[in-house]
Amino acid sequence: TRLRHNVVFYSEELNLLMNHGREIMAMFYPAVKNREFVPYFQPKVDMRTKEIVGGEALVRWLHPTMGIISPGRFIPVLEKNGLIIAVDFEIWTQIFAWISKRLKEGKRVVPISINISRMHAFDPVFKERLIDLSEKYKVPPSLVVLELTESTFLNNTDAMFRSMQELRDYGFSLSMDDFGTGYSSLNMISSLPIDALKLDMYFIRDAFKDGGN
């Protein structure tokens, strides 16, 4: 039997990452219990009319002593452990409840985008959760846009295609975010069940570099 000798080099950066991950995990369950994950709204504006025509719900962690924890700090950790699904569902619930409240009060409502993590490709009940929320809060699915990143489709094409097609048939709109950061092509995009495409800033910048030639 051939023995393999492994050499491991200590890395302060790796140690910091591991400690950070443990810190996030230790704070996570109390944060869910205390409803510290909340949506912040980013408006979508029609540049011709200057009118708000939609919005995007962005998750923020409002810690009681640390203040706002950046998504860049906690989302990668929670995705790695599969816990981002619980955060997504909490945000979805708050959004459906908020839209429902405005509808009951007779206030103007615009479509709100909610993020669908790539982890939901492995969640067999996430479609039912969205449909149940729509029915529970009596929110027309046309008022909710499901937003996925390009990598979500690329890494889980078959599974996500089926799931998103079913949700689109139910009445939800679909949007792809960050197009141009991966390897997808316009040919592939034409076969996906999406209603809107958000182009990455660098994709636009490169497309028009040197006069667009």
mmCIF file of C-alpha atoms in Angstrom:
data_model
loop_
_atom_site.group_PDB
_atom_site.id
_atom_site.type_symbol
_atom_site.label_atom_id
_atom_site.label_comp_id
_atom_site.label_asym_id
_atom_site.label_seq_id
_atom_site.Cartn_x
_atom_site.Cartn_y
_atom_site.Cartn_z
ATOM 1 C CA THR A 1 0.000 0.000 0.000
ATOM 2 C CA ARG A 2 1.372 3.366 -1.005
ATOM 3 C CA LEU A 3 1.287 5.918 1.752
ATOM 4 C CA ARG A 4 0.582 9.517 0.866
ATOM 5 C CA HIS A 5 2.008 12.236 3.028
ATOM 6 C CA ASN A 6 0.055 15.466 3.147
ATOM 7 C CA VAL A 7 1.520 18.761 4.163
ATOM 8 C CA VAL A 8 -0.798 21.437 5.502
ATOM 9 C CA PHE A 9 0.334 25.022 5.752
ATOM 10 C CA TYR A 10 -1.198 27.265 8.355
ATOM 11 C CA SER A 11 -3.045 30.221 6.906
ATOM 12 C CA GLU A 12 -4.210 33.133 9.011
ATOM 13 C CA GLU A 13 -6.752 33.981 6.306
ATOM 14 C CA LEU A 14 -8.243 30.474 6.453
ATOM 15 C CA ASN A 15 -8.364 30.667 10.234
ATOM 16 C CA LEU A 16 -10.233 33.978 10.059
ATOM 17 C CA LEU A 17 -12.721 32.532 7.577
ATOM 18 C CA MET A 18 -13.403 29.541 9.810
ATOM 19 C CA ASN A 19 -13.883 31.755 12.851
ATOM 20 C CA HIS A 20 -16.185 34.032 10.864
ATOM 21 C CA GLY A 21 -18.273 31.065 9.755
ATOM 22 C CA ARG A 22 -18.630 29.825 13.335
ATOM 23 C CA GLU A 23 -19.605 33.320 14.476
ATOM 24 C CA ILE A 24 -22.338 33.603 11.830
ATOM 25 C CA MET A 25 -23.681 30.150 12.676
ATOM 26 C CA ALA A 26 -23.771 30.924 16.404
ATOM 27 C CA MET A 27 -25.835 34.067 15.752
ATOM 28 C CA PHE A 28 -28.106 32.579 13.082
ATOM 29 C CA TYR A 29 -30.806 30.760 15.055
ATOM 30 C CA PRO A 30 -31.369 33.577 17.567
ATOM 31 C CA ALA A 31 -31.569 35.943 14.578
ATOM 32 C CA VAL A 32 -34.309 33.868 12.948
ATOM 33 C CA LYS A 33 -36.215 33.668 16.225
ATOM 34 C CA ASN A 34 -35.956 37.437 16.749
ATOM 35 C CA ARG A 35 -36.814 38.197 13.090
ATOM 36 C CA GLU A 36 -33.596 40.104 12.503
ATOM 37 C CA PHE A 37 -33.649 39.344 8.753
ATOM 38 C CA VAL A 38 -35.688 42.056 7.033
ATOM 39 C CA PRO A 39 -36.217 43.262 3.445
ATOM 40 C CA TYR A 40 -34.954 46.601 2.182
ATOM 41 C CA PHE A 41 -36.537 47.867 -1.021
ATOM 42 C CA GLN A 42 -34.546 49.013 -4.028
ATOM 43 C CA PRO A 43 -36.837 50.868 -6.467
ATOM 44 C CA LYS A 44 -36.998 50.228 -10.196
ATOM 45 C CA VAL A 45 -37.552 53.481 -12.046
ATOM 46 C CA ASP A 46 -38.735 54.101 -15.607
ATOM 47 C CA MET A 47 -36.083 56.505 -16.889
ATOM 48 C CA ARG A 48 -38.512 58.063 -19.365
ATOM 49 C CA THR A 49 -41.277 58.921 -16.909
ATOM 50 C CA LYS A 50 -39.232 58.914 -13.649
ATOM 51 C CA GLU A 51 -41.996 56.770 -12.172
ATOM 52 C CA ILE A 52 -41.372 53.857 -9.807
ATOM 53 C CA VAL A 53 -42.575 50.793 -11.678
ATOM 54 C CA GLY A 54 -41.256 48.049 -9.418
ATOM 55 C CA GLY A 55 -38.921 47.167 -6.616
ATOM 56 C CA GLU A 56 -36.457 44.550 -5.470
ATOM 57 C CA ALA A 57 -36.429 43.118 -1.959
ATOM 58 C CA LEU A 58 -32.876 42.909 -0.615
ATOM 59 C CA VAL A 59 -32.244 40.971 2.587
ATOM 60 C CA ARG A 60 -30.528 42.758 5.449
ATOM 61 C CA TRP A 61 -29.524 41.411 8.850
ATOM 62 C CA LEU A 62 -30.299 43.939 11.580
ATOM 63 C CA HIS A 63 -28.287 42.699 14.553
ATOM 64 C CA PRO A 64 -29.255 44.278 17.915
ATOM 65 C CA THR A 65 -25.665 45.161 18.850
ATOM 66 C CA MET A 66 -23.643 44.894 15.618
ATOM 67 C CA GLY A 67 -26.041 46.907 13.484
ATOM 68 C CA ILE A 68 -26.474 45.999 9.822
ATOM 69 C CA ILE A 69 -24.498 42.901 8.836
ATOM 70 C CA SER A 70 -23.612 43.009 5.141
ATOM 71 C CA PRO A 71 -25.115 40.229 2.960
ATOM 72 C CA GLY A 72 -21.599 39.577 1.688
ATOM 73 C CA ARG A 73 -20.668 38.440 5.189
ATOM 74 C CA PHE A 74 -23.522 36.050 5.932
ATOM 75 C CA ILE A 75 -25.012 34.827 2.623
ATOM 76 C CA PRO A 76 -21.966 32.731 1.548
ATOM 77 C CA VAL A 77 -21.862 31.067 4.981
ATOM 78 C CA LEU A 78 -25.596 30.315 4.993
ATOM 79 C CA GLU A 79 -25.516 29.054 1.407
ATOM 80 C CA LYS A 80 -22.702 26.678 2.304
ATOM 81 C CA ASN A 81 -24.770 25.250 5.156
ATOM 82 C CA GLY A 82 -28.101 25.277 3.294
ATOM 83 C CA LEU A 83 -29.624 27.709 5.793
ATOM 84 C CA ILE A 84 -30.185 30.433 3.214
ATOM 85 C CA ILE A 85 -33.432 28.621 2.377
ATOM 86 C CA ALA A 86 -34.847 29.577 5.780
ATOM 87 C CA VAL A 87 -33.798 33.211 5.298
ATOM 88 C CA ASP A 88 -35.354 33.333 1.829
ATOM 89 C CA PHE A 89 -38.641 31.953 3.128
ATOM 90 C CA GLU A 90 -38.693 34.520 5.940
ATOM 91 C CA ILE A 91 -38.151 37.359 3.453
ATOM 92 C CA TRP A 92 -40.732 35.947 1.037
ATOM 93 C CA THR A 93 -43.296 35.791 3.844
ATOM 94 C CA GLN A 94 -42.655 39.400 4.829
ATOM 95 C CA ILE A 95 -42.981 40.557 1.213
ATOM 96 C CA PHE A 96 -46.278 38.754 0.612
ATOM 97 C CA ALA A 97 -47.638 40.118 3.899
ATOM 98 C CA TRP A 98 -46.526 43.663 2.983
ATOM 99 C CA ILE A 99 -48.128 43.515 -0.470
ATOM 100 C CA SER A 100 -51.310 42.057 1.036
ATOM 101 C CA LYS A 101 -51.508 44.897 3.561
ATOM 102 C CA ARG A 102 -51.162 47.549 0.859
ATOM 103 C CA LEU A 103 -53.814 45.893 -1.281
ATOM 104 C CA LYS A 104 -56.249 45.829 1.638
ATOM 105 C CA GLU A 105 -55.541 49.511 2.336
ATOM 106 C CA GLY A 106 -56.187 50.402 -1.304
ATOM 107 C CA LYS A 107 -52.660 51.696 -1.829
ATOM 108 C CA ARG A 108 -50.711 51.510 -5.072
ATOM 109 C CA VAL A 109 -48.733 48.309 -5.499
ATOM 110 C CA VAL A 110 -45.932 47.631 -7.978
ATOM 111 C CA PRO A 111 -44.339 44.228 -8.689
ATOM 112 C CA ILE A 112 -41.671 43.286 -6.174
ATOM 113 C CA SER A 113 -38.731 41.041 -7.056
ATOM 114 C CA ILE A 114 -37.633 38.399 -4.578
ATOM 115 C CA ASN A 115 -34.412 36.448 -4.839
ATOM 116 C CA ILE A 116 -34.354 32.701 -5.423
ATOM 117 C CA SER A 117 -31.144 31.170 -4.093
ATOM 118 C CA ARG A 118 -29.436 28.439 -6.088
ATOM 119 C CA MET A 119 -29.959 26.203 -3.044
ATOM 120 C CA HIS A 120 -33.656 26.006 -3.885
ATOM 121 C CA ALA A 121 -32.780 23.754 -6.809
ATOM 122 C CA PHE A 122 -32.390 21.054 -4.154
ATOM 123 C CA ASP A 123 -35.480 22.044 -2.147
ATOM 124 C CA PRO A 124 -38.421 19.871 -3.312
ATOM 125 C CA VAL A 125 -41.110 22.061 -1.720
ATOM 126 C CA PHE A 126 -40.032 25.594 -2.601
ATOM 127 C CA LYS A 127 -42.543 25.846 -5.465
ATOM 128 C CA GLU A 128 -45.372 24.880 -3.134
ATOM 129 C CA ARG A 129 -44.160 27.404 -0.566
ATOM 130 C CA LEU A 130 -44.419 30.270 -3.042
ATOM 131 C CA ILE A 131 -47.845 29.185 -4.259
ATOM 132 C CA ASP A 132 -49.077 28.740 -0.667
ATOM 133 C CA LEU A 133 -47.895 32.258 0.214
ATOM 134 C CA SER A 134 -49.713 33.695 -2.786
ATOM 135 C CA GLU A 135 -52.934 31.957 -1.756
ATOM 136 C CA LYS A 136 -52.596 32.596 1.987
ATOM 137 C CA TYR A 137 -52.089 36.349 1.589
ATOM 138 C CA LYS A 138 -54.330 36.622 -1.486
ATOM 139 C CA VAL A 139 -51.540 38.259 -3.476
ATOM 140 C CA PRO A 140 -51.788 37.860 -7.267
ATOM 141 C CA PRO A 141 -48.609 36.136 -8.488
ATOM 142 C CA SER A 142 -48.270 38.845 -11.131
ATOM 143 C CA LEU A 143 -47.167 41.192 -8.328
ATOM 144 C CA VAL A 144 -44.151 39.035 -7.464
ATOM 145 C CA VAL A 145 -41.104 38.622 -9.699
ATOM 146 C CA LEU A 146 -38.845 35.641 -9.035
ATOM 147 C CA GLU A 147 -35.246 36.663 -9.593
ATOM 148 C CA LEU A 148 -32.467 34.148 -10.216
ATOM 149 C CA THR A 149 -28.842 34.661 -11.048
ATOM 150 C CA GLU A 150 -27.312 33.361 -14.247
ATOM 151 C CA SER A 151 -25.285 30.785 -12.324
ATOM 152 C CA THR A 152 -28.433 29.294 -10.786
ATOM 153 C CA PHE A 153 -29.686 28.274 -14.207
ATOM 154 C CA LEU A 154 -26.285 27.198 -15.473
ATOM 155 C CA ASN A 155 -25.523 24.935 -12.526
ATOM 156 C CA ASN A 156 -28.982 23.387 -12.224
ATOM 157 C CA THR A 157 -30.472 23.839 -15.679
ATOM 158 C CA ASP A 158 -32.909 20.910 -15.867
ATOM 159 C CA ALA A 159 -34.184 21.095 -12.296
ATOM 160 C CA MET A 160 -34.544 24.878 -12.264
ATOM 161 C CA PHE A 161 -36.103 24.942 -15.711
ATOM 162 C CA ARG A 162 -38.915 22.624 -14.627
ATOM 163 C CA SER A 163 -39.522 24.422 -11.348
ATOM 164 C CA MET A 164 -39.504 27.901 -12.813
ATOM 165 C CA GLN A 165 -41.697 26.895 -15.753
ATOM 166 C CA GLU A 166 -44.331 25.617 -13.313
ATOM 167 C CA LEU A 167 -44.201 28.841 -11.299
ATOM 168 C CA ARG A 168 -44.386 30.919 -14.460
ATOM 169 C CA ASP A 169 -47.429 28.923 -15.586
ATOM 170 C CA TYR A 170 -49.007 29.726 -12.223
ATOM 171 C CA GLY A 171 -48.601 33.446 -12.902
ATOM 172 C CA PHE A 172 -45.267 34.564 -11.441
ATOM 173 C CA SER A 173 -42.870 36.565 -13.610
ATOM 174 C CA LEU A 174 -39.250 35.464 -13.879
ATOM 175 C CA SER A 175 -36.117 37.567 -14.108
ATOM 176 C CA MET A 176 -32.474 36.615 -14.608
ATOM 177 C CA ASP A 177 -29.922 38.737 -12.794
ATOM 178 C CA ASP A 178 -26.218 39.247 -13.554
ATOM 179 C CA PHE A 179 -26.399 38.086 -17.167
ATOM 180 C CA GLY A 180 -22.957 38.323 -18.720
ATOM 181 C CA THR A 181 -20.951 37.192 -15.690
ATOM 182 C CA GLY A 182 -20.970 33.513 -16.690
ATOM 183 C CA TYR A 183 -20.899 31.573 -19.913
ATOM 184 C CA SER A 184 -24.505 31.724 -21.059
ATOM 185 C CA SER A 185 -25.374 32.904 -24.531
ATOM 186 C CA LEU A 186 -28.366 34.643 -26.030
ATOM 187 C CA ASN A 187 -29.230 31.360 -27.715
ATOM 188 C CA MET A 188 -29.551 29.678 -24.325
ATOM 189 C CA ILE A 189 -31.514 32.598 -22.896
ATOM 190 C CA SER A 190 -34.147 32.256 -25.602
ATOM 191 C CA SER A 191 -34.954 28.735 -24.385
ATOM 192 C CA LEU A 192 -35.357 29.673 -20.704
ATOM 193 C CA PRO A 193 -38.706 30.615 -19.111
ATOM 194 C CA ILE A 194 -37.771 34.206 -18.226
ATOM 195 C CA ASP A 195 -39.593 37.488 -18.717
ATOM 196 C CA ALA A 196 -36.821 39.974 -17.939
ATOM 197 C CA LEU A 197 -33.051 40.026 -18.276
ATOM 198 C CA LYS A 198 -30.783 42.189 -16.108
ATOM 199 C CA LEU A 199 -27.434 42.767 -17.766
ATOM 200 C CA ASP A 200 -24.305 42.951 -15.683
ATOM 201 C CA MET A 201 -22.647 46.390 -15.703
ATOM 202 C CA TYR A 202 -19.348 44.988 -16.957
ATOM 203 C CA PHE A 203 -21.104 43.169 -19.779
ATOM 204 C CA ILE A 204 -22.498 46.490 -21.016
ATOM 205 C CA ARG A 205 -19.172 48.256 -20.556
ATOM 206 C CA ASP A 206 -17.283 45.637 -22.552
ATOM 207 C CA ALA A 207 -19.944 45.503 -25.277
ATOM 208 C CA PHE A 208 -19.501 49.203 -26.036
ATOM 209 C CA LYS A 209 -15.754 49.330 -25.591
ATOM 210 C CA ASP A 210 -13.878 50.786 -28.589
ATOM 211 C CA GLY A 211 -17.019 52.250 -30.030
ATOM 212 C CA GLY A 212 -18.994 49.007 -29.861
ATOM 213 C CA ASN A 213 -16.952 47.286 -32.586
#
